[in-house]
CSV table of C-alpha atoms and ligand atoms in Angstrom, one decimal:
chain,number,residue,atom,x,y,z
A,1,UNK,CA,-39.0,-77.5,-13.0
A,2,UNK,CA,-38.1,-75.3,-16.1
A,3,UNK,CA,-38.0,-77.4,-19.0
A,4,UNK,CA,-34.9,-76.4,-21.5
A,5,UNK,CA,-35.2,-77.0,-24.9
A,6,UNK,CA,-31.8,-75.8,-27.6
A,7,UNK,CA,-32.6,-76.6,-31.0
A,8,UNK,CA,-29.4,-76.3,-33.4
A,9,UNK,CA,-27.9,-78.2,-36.1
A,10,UNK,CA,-26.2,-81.0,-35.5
A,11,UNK,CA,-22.6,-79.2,-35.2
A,12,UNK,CA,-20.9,-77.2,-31.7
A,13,UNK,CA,-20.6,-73.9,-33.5
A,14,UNK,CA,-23.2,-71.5,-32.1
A,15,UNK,CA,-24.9,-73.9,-30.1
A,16,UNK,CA,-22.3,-74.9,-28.4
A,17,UNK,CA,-21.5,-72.3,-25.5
A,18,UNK,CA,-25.3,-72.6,-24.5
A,19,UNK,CA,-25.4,-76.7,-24.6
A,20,UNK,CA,-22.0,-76.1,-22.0
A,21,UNK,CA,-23.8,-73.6,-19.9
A,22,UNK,CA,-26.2,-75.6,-19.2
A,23,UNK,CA,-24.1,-78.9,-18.9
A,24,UNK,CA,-22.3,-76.9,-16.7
A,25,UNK,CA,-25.1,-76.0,-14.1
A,26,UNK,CA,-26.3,-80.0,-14.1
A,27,UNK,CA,-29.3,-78.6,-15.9
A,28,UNK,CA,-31.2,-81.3,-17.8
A,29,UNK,CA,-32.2,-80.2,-20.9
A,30,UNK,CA,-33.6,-81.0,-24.7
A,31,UNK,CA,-30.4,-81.0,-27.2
A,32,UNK,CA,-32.9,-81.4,-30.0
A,33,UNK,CA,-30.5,-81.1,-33.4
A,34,UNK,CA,-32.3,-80.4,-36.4
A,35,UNK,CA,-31.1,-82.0,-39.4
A,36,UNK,CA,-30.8,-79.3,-42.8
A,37,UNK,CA,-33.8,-81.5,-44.4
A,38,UNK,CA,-36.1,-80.7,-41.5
A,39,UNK,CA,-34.8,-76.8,-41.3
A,40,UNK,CA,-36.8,-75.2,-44.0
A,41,UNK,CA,-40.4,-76.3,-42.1
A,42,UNK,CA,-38.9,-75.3,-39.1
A,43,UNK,CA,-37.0,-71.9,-40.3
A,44,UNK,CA,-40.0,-69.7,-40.2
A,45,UNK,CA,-41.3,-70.7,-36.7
A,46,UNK,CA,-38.1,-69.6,-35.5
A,47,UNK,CA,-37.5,-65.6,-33.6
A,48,UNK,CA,-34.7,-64.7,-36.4
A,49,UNK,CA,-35.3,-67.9,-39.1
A,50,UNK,CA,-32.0,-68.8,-37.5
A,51,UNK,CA,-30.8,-71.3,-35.0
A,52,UNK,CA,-29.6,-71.7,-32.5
A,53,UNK,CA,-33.3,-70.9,-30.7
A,54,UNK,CA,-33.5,-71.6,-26.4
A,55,UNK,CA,-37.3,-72.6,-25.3
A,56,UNK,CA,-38.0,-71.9,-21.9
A,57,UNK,CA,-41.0,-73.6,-20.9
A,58,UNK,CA,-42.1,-73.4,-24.4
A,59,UNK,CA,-40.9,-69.5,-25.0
A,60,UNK,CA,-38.3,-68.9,-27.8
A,61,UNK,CA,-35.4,-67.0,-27.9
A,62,UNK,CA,-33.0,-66.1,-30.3
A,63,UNK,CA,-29.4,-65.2,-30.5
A,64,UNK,CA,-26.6,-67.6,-29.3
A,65,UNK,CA,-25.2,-64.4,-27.0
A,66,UNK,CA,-28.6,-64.0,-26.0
A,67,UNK,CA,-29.0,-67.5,-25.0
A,68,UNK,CA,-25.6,-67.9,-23.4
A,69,UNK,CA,-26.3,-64.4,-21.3
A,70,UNK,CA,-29.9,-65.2,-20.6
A,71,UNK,CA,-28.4,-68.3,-19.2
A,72,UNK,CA,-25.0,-67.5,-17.4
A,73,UNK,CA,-27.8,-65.2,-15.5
A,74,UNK,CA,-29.7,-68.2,-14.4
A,75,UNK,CA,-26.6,-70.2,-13.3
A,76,UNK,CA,-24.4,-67.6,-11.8
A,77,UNK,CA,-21.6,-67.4,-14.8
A,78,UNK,CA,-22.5,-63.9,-16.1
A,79,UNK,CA,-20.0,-61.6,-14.0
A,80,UNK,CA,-20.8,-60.8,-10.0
A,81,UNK,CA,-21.2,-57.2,-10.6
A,82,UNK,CA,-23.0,-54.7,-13.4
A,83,UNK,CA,-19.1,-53.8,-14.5
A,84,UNK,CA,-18.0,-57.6,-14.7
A,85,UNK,CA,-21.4,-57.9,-16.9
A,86,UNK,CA,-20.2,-55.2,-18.9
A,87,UNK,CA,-17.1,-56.7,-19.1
A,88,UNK,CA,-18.0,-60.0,-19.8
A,89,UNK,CA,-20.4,-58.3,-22.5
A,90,UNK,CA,-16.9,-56.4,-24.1
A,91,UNK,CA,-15.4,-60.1,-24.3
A,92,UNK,CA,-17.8,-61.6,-26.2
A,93,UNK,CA,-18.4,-58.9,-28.8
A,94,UNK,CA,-14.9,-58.5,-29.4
A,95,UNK,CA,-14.9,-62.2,-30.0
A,96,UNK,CA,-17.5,-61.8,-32.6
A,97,UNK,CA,-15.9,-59.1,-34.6
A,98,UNK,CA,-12.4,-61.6,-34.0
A,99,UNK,CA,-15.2,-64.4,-36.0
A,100,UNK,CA,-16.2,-61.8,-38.3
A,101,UNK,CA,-12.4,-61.2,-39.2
A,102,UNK,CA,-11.8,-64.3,-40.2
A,103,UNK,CA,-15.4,-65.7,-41.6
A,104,UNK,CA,-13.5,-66.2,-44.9
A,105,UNK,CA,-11.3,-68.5,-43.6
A,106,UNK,CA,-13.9,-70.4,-41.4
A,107,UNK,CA,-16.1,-70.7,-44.6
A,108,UNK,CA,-13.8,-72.7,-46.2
A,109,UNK,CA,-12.6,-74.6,-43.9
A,110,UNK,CA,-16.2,-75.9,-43.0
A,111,UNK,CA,-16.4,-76.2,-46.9
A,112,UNK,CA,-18.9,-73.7,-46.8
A,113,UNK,CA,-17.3,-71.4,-49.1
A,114,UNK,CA,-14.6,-72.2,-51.7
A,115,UNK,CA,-11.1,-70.6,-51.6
A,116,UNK,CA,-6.9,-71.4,-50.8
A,117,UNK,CA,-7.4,-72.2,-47.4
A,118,UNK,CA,-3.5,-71.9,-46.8
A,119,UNK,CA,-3.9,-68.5,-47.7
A,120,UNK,CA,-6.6,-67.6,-46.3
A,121,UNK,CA,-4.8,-69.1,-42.6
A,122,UNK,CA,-1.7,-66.9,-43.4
A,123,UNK,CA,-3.4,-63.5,-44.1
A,124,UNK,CA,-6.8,-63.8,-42.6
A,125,UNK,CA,-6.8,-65.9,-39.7
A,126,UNK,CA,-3.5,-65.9,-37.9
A,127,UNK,CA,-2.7,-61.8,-37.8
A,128,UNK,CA,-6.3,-61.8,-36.3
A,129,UNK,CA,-6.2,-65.2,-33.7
A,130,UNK,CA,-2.5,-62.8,-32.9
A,131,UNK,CA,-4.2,-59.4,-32.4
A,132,UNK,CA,-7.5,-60.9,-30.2
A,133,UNK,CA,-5.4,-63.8,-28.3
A,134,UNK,CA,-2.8,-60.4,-27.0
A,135,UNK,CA,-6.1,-59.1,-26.0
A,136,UNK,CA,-7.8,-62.1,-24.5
A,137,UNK,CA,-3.8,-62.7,-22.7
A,138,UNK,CA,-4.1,-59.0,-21.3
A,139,UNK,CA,-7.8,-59.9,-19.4
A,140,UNK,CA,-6.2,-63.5,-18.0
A,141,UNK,CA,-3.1,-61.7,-16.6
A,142,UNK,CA,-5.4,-58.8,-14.9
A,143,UNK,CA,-7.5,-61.5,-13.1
A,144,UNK,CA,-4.6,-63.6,-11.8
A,145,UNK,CA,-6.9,-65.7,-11.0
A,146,UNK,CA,-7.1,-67.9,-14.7
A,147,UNK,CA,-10.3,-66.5,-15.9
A,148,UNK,CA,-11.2,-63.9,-17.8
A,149,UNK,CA,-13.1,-61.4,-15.9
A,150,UNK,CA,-12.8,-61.2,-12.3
A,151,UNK,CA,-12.1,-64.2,-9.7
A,152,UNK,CA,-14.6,-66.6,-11.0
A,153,UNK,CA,-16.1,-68.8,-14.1
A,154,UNK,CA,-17.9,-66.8,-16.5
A,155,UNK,CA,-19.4,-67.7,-19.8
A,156,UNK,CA,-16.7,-66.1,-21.7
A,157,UNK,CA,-14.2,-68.7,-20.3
A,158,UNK,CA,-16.6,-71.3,-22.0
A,159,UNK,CA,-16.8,-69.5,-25.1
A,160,UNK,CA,-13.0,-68.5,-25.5
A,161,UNK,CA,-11.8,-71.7,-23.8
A,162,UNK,CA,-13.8,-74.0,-26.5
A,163,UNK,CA,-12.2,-72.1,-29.7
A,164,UNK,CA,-9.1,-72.4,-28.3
A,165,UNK,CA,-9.4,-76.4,-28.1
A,166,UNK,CA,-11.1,-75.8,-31.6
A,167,UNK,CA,-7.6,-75.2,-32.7
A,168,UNK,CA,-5.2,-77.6,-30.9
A,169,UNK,CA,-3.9,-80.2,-33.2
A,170,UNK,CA,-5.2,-83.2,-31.7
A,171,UNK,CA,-9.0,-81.6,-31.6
A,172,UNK,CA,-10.3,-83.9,-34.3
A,173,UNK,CA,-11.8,-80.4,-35.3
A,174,UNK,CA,-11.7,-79.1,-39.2
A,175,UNK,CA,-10.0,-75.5,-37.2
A,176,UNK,CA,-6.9,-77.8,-35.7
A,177,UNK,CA,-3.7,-76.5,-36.5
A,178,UNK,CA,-0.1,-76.4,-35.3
A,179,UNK,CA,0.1,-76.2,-31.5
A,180,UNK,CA,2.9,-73.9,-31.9
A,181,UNK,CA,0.9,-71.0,-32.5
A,182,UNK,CA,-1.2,-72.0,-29.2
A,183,UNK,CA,1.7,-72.3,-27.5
A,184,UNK,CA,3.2,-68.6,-28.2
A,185,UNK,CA,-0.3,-67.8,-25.5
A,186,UNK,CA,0.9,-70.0,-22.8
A,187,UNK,CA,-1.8,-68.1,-20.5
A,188,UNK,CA,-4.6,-68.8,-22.9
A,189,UNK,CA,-3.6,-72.5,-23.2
A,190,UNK,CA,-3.3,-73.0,-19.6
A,191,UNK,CA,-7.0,-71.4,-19.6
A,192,UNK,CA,-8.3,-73.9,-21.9
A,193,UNK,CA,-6.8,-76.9,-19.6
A,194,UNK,CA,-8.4,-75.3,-16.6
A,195,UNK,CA,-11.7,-74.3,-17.9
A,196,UNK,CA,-12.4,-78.1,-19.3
A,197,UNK,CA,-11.6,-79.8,-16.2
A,198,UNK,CA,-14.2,-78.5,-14.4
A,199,UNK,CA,-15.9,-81.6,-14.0
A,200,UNK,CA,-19.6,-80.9,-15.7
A,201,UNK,CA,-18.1,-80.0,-18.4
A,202,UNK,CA,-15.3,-82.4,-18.8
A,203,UNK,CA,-18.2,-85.0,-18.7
A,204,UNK,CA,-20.3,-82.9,-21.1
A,205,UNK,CA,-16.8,-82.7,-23.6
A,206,UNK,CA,-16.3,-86.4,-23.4
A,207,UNK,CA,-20.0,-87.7,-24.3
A,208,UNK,CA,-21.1,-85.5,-26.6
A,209,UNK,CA,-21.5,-86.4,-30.2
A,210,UNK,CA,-18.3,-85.9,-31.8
A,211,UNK,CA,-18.6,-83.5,-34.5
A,212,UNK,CA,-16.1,-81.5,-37.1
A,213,UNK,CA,-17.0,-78.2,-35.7
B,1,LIG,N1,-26.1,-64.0,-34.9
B,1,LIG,C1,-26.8,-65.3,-34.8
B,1,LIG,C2,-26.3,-66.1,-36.1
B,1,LIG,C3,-27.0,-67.4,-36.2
B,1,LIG,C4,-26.7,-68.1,-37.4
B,1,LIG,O1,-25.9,-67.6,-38.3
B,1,LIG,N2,-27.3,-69.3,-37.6
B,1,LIG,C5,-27.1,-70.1,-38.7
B,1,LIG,C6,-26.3,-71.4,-38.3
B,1,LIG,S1,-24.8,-71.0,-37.5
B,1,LIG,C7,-28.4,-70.5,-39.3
B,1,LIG,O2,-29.4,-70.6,-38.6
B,1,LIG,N3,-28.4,-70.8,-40.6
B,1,LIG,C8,-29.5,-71.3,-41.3
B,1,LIG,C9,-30.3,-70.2,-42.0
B,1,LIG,O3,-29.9,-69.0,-41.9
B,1,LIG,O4,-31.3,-70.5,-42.7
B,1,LIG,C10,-26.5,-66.1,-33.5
B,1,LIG,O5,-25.4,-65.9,-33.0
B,1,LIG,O6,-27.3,-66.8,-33.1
């Protein structure tokens, strides 16, 4: 049996679309979190000296799209055609350039970065959570079938489908805000709902460590 092994900090953030793949497909696998005293032994052992690094049977890779493609191959969740790949590949780059919009905001809200976070949520993050969630709205309402590409799960429901419970108010996470604004993307919420009660990964939501973000 292929032995899985995700090493990541001890946060959901770029780990956390691989841990659900994989939860997801009933795979057993390491969740090894590495705490930031251990990282700077580990960092340069590491494909990119960045986490979060997949071993398969003891080869590394790097890249949390990477991982999460690499994997969504494996378990069926990576689009049933080359042009719902290619798709699926559009989603998820447009959702990083939607994270790299609004990295200022993020940065201070993980108190990574200092800065007026009410600001930065009124110019920086909600005209771009606006202009990507009338994008993501568009692909829903194509499929008809509440995912994203095509008739079935892929791993961009899991990705897109965890931010958006990122931001509900009653998330516990530091990214929870006023469910009004979910609620003017009545398609992406209802996504969201569907995509977390699939059961693997309603288990996986409910037992994992509870973290910030
Ligand atoms: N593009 C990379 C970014 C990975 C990344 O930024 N990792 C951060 C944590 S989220 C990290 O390893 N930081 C520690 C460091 O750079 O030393 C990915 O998506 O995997």
């Amino acid at each position: 049996m292929v032995h899985y092994k995700l090493s990541y900090f001890p946060i959901r953030w770029a780990g956390e679309v691989p841990r659900q793949i994989l939860a997801y497909a009933g795979q057993k696998f390491e969740d090894n979190r590495i705490q930031q005293a251990d990282w700077p032994e580990l960092k340069p052992s590491t494909p990119f000296g960045q986490l979060p690094v997949l071993e398969v049977d003891g080869r590394p890779l790097g890249q949390s799209h990477a991982i999460s493609r690499y994997l969504a191959r494996q378990f069926g969740i990576n689009g049933r055609c080359p042009w719902e790949e290619a798709q699926v590949n559009a989603i998820a780059d447009q959702f990083k350039d939607y994270l790299s919009d609004i990295r200022p905001y993020n940065l201070v809200k993980m108190g990574f970065a200092q800065g007026d976070a009410d600001q930065l949520y009124t110019e920086t993050f909600l005209p771009n959570f606006k202009k990507h969630y009338q994008f993501f709205t568009r692909f829903l309402k194509a499929s008809g079938a509440g995912f994203l590409i095509g008739d079935s799960l892929t791993w961009v429901d899991i990705l897109i489908a965890q931010h958006t419970s990122d931001l509900l108010s009653d998330s516990g996470s530091v990214f929870a805000t006023k469910d009004s604004i979910i609620d003017e993307f009545p398609e992406l919420k209802a996504h969201q709902k569907k995509i977390h009660a699939i059961p693997n990964l309603k288990k996986w939501i409910e037992t994992r460590p509870v973290t910030p973000f």
